[in-house]
Tab-separated table of C-alpha atoms in Angstrom:
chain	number	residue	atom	x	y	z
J	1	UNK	CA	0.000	0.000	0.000
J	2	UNK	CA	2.959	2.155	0.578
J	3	UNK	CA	3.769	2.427	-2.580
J	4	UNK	CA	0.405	3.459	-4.035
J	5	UNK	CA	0.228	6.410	-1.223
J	6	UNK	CA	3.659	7.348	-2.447
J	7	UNK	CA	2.702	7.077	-6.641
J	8	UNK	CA	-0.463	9.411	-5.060
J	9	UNK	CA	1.549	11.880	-3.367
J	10	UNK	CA	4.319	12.668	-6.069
J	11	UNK	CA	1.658	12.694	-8.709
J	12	UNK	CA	-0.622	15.082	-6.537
J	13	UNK	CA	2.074	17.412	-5.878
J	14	UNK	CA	3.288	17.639	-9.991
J	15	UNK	CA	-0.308	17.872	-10.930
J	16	UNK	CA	-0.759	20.910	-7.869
J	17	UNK	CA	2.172	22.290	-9.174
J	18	UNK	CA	1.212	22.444	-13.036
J	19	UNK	CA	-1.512	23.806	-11.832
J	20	UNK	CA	-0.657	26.408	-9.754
J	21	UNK	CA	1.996	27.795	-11.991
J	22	UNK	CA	-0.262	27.506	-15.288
J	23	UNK	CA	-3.498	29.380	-13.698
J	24	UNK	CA	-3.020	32.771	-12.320
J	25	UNK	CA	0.535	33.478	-12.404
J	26	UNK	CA	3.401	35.291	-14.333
J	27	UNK	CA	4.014	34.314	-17.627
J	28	UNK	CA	7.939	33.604	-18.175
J	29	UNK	CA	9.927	30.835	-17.157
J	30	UNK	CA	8.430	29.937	-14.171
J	31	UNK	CA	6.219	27.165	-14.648
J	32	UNK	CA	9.170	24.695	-16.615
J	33	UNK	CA	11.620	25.443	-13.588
J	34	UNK	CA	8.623	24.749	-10.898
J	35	UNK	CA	7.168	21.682	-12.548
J	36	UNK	CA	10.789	20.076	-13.639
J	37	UNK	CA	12.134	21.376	-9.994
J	38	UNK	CA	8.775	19.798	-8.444
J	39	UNK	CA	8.928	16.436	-10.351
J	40	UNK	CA	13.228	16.105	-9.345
J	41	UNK	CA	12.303	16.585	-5.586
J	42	UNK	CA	9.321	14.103	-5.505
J	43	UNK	CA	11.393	11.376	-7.601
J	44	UNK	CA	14.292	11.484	-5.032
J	45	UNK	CA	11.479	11.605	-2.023
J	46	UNK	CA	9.460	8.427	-3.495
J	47	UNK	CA	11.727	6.958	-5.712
J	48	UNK	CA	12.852	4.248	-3.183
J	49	UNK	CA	9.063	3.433	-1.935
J	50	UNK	CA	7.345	2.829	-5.363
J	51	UNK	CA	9.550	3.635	-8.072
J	52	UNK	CA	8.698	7.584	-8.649
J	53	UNK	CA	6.447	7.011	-11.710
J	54	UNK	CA	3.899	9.853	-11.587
J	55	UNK	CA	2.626	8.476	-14.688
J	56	UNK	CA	1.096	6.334	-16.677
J	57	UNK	CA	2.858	6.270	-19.873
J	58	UNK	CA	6.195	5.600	-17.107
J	59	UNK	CA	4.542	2.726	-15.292
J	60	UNK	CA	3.740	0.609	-19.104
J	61	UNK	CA	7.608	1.469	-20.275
J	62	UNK	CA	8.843	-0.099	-16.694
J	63	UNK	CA	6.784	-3.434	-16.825
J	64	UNK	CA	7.476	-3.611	-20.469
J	65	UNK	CA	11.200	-3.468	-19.509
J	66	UNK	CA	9.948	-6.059	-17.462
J	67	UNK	CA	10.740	-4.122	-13.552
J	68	UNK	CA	7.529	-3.678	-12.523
J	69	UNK	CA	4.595	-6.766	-11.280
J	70	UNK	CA	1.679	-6.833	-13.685
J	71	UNK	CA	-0.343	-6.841	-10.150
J	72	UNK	CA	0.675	-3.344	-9.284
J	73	UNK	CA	-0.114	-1.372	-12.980
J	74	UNK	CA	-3.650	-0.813	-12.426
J	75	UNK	CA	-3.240	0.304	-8.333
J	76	UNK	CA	-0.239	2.263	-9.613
J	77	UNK	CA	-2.297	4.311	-12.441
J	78	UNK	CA	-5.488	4.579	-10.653
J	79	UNK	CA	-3.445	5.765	-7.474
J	80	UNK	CA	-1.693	8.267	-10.307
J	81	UNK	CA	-5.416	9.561	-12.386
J	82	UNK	CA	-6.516	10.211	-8.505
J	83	UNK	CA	-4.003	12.025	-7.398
J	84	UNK	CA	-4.337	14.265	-11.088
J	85	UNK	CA	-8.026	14.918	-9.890
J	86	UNK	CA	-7.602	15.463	-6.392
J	87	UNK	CA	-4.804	17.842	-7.213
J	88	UNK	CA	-7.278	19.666	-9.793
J	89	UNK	CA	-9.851	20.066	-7.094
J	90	UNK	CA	-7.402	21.525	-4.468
J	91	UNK	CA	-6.196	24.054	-7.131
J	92	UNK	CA	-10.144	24.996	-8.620
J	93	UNK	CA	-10.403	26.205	-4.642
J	94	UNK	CA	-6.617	27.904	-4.454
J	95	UNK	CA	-7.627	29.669	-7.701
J	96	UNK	CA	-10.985	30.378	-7.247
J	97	UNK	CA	-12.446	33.343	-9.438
J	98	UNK	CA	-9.767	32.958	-12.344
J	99	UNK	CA	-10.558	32.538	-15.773
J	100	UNK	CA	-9.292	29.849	-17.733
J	101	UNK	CA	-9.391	29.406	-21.457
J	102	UNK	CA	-8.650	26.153	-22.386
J	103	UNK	CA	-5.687	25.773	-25.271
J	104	UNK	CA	-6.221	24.888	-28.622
J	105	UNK	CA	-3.317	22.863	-30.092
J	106	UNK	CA	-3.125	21.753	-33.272
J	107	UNK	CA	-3.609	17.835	-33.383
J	108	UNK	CA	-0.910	17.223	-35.818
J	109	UNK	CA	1.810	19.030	-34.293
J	110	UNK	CA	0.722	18.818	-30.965
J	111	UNK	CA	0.293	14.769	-31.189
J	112	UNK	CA	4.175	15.086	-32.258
J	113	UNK	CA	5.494	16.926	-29.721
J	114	UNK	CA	4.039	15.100	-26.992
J	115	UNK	CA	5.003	11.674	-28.462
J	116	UNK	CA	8.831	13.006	-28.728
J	117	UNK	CA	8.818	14.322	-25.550
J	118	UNK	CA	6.810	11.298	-23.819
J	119	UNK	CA	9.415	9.016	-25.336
J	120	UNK	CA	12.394	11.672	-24.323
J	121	UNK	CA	11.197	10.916	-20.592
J	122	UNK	CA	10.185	7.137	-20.625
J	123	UNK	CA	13.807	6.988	-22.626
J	124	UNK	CA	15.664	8.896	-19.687
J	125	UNK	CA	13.842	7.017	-16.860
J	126	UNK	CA	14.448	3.526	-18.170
J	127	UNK	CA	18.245	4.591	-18.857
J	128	UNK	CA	19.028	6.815	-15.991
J	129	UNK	CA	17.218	5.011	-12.993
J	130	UNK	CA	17.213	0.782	-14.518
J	131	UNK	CA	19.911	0.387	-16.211
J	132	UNK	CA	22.983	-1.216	-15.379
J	133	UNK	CA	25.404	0.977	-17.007
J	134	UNK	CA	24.034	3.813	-14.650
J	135	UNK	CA	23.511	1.575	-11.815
J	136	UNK	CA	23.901	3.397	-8.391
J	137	UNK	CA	23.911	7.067	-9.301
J	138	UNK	CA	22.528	10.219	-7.506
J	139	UNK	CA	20.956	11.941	-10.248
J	140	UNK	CA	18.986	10.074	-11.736
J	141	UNK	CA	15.923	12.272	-10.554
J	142	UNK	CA	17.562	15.750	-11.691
J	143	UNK	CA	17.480	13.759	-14.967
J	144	UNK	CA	14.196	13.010	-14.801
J	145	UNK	CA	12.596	16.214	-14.030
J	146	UNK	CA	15.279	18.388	-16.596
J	147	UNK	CA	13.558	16.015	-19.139
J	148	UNK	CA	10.280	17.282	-18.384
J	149	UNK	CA	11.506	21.113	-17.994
J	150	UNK	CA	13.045	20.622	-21.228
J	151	UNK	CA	9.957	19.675	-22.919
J	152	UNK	CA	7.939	22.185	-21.473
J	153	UNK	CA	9.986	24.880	-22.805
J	154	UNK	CA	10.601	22.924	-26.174
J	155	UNK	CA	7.129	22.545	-27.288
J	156	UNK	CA	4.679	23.810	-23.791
J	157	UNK	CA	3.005	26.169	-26.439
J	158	UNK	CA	2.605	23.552	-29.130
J	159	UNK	CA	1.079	20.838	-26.998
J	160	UNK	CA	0.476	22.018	-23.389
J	161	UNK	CA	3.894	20.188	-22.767
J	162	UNK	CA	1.676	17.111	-20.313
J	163	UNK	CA	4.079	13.974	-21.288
J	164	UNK	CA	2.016	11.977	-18.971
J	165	UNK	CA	-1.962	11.089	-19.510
J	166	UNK	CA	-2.393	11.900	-15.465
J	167	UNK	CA	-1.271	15.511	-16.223
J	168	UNK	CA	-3.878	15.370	-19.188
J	169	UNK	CA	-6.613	14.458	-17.349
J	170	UNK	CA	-5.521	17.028	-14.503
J	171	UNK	CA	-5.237	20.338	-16.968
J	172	UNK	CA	-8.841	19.047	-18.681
J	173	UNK	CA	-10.454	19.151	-15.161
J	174	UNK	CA	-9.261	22.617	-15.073
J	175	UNK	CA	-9.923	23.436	-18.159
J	176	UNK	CA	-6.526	24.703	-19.225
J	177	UNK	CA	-7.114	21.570	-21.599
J	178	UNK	CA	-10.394	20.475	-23.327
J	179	UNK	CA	-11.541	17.130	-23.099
J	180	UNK	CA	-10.986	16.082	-26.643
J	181	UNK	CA	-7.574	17.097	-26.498
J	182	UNK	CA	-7.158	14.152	-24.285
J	183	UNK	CA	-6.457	11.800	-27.109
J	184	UNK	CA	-2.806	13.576	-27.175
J	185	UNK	CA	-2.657	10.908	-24.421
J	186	UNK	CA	-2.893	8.083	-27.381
J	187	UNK	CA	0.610	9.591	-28.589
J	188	UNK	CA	2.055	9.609	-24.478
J	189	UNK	CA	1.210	6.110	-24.038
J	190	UNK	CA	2.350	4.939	-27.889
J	191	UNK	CA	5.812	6.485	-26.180
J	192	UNK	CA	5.985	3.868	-23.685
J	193	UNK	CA	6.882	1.589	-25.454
J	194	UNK	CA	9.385	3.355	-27.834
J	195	UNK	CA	11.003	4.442	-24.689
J	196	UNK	CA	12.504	0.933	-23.935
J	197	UNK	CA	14.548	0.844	-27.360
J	198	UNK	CA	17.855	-0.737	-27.154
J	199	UNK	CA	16.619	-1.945	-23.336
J	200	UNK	CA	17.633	-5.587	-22.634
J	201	UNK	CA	14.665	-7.059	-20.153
J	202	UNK	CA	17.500	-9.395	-18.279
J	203	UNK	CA	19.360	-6.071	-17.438
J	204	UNK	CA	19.382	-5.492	-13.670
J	205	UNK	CA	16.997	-2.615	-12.004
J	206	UNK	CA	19.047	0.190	-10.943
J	207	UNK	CA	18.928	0.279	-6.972
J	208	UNK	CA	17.607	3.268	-6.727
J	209	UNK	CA	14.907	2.952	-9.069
J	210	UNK	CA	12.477	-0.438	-9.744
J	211	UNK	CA	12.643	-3.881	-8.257
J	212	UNK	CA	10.017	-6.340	-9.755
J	213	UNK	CA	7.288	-5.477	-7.718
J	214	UNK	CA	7.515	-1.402	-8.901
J	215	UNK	CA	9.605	-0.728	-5.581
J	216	UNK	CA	13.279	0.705	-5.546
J	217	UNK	CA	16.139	-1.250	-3.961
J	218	UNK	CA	17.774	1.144	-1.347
């Protein structure tokens, strides 16, 4: 159960923090450096509990490269669309009264961008926190969350810069996202599976990351 409190919590506070930055305040550079800075901190605080997925499209690449128990996928992403909601309703009362005008992207482009960027991540997870090459390194969750700062200032005003169908289903609650614009998620969790090219399964889990059963080795 731990770990499903912990896949919660990390995905709560990215959502909160997506949120937060994308509703109401200053335009700029802020919201890449708060959500990458926010996802870092809450990979290194639950990475050794559950794994530090966040995300859907990160939990099918990890038991595709064969670290995480088929048992825990569907506790892990339900635990992860919950905590996208919950977050949503927390910041609909934080920023009450503002007006929010959902985006608009263009499918084409937009589907693009968040397929290179969901693969970018799922890529850097796999390789930076399972791999045996990079077995027993401390960064591996600065290199997680620079991925997703990088793609939010890369291509955050072609596709919303999500990378993760929790996120999606967070920003459409809010509205910074319409509903239909939900099947960018199709491209996020095509991605998955991309990510683990050039992954051997019989590769050791890296200890800091994903055991078998989703948990990390400390």
């Amino acid at each position: 159960m731990n770990k499903y409190i912990a896949e919660f919590i990390g995905t709560f506070f990215l959502v909160l923090t997506i949120g937060c930055t994308g509703i109401g305040a200053s335009s700029g550079v802020i919201a890449p450096l708060a959500i990458g800075a926010a996802l870092m901190v809450m990979v290194f605080a639950g990475g050794h509990i559950s794994g530090a997925h966040y995300n859907p499209a990160v939990t099918l690449g990890v038991l595709i490269r064969g670290r995480l128990n088929v048992a825990d996928v569907l506790p892990y992403i339900v635990a992860q669309l919950a905590a996208a909601a919950t977050a949503a309703v927390v910041i609909k009362f934080l920023r009450a009264g503002i007006d929010v005008s959902p985006i608009a992207p263009k499918i084409g482009p937009a589907l693009l961008a968040e397929f290179l960027f969901t693969f970018a991540l799922v890529y850097v997870v796999l390789n930076a926190a399972t791999a045996e090459g990079t077995s027993g390194n401390s960064f591996y969750g600065l290199a997680i969350g620079m991925t997703v700062m990088t793609g939010a200032f890369a291509v955050g005003d072609i596709s919303g810069g999500a990378f993760n169908p929790a996120v999606a289903v967070g920003i459409s609650i809010l509205g910074i996202s319409s509903w239909s614009n939900l099947d960018l998620s199709a491209g996020e969790l095509r991605s998955c599976r991309g990510g683990c090219f050039r992954l051997q399964p019989n590769q050791p889990a890296h200890p800091n990351h994903t055991d078998r059963n989703g948990r990390a080795a400390l």
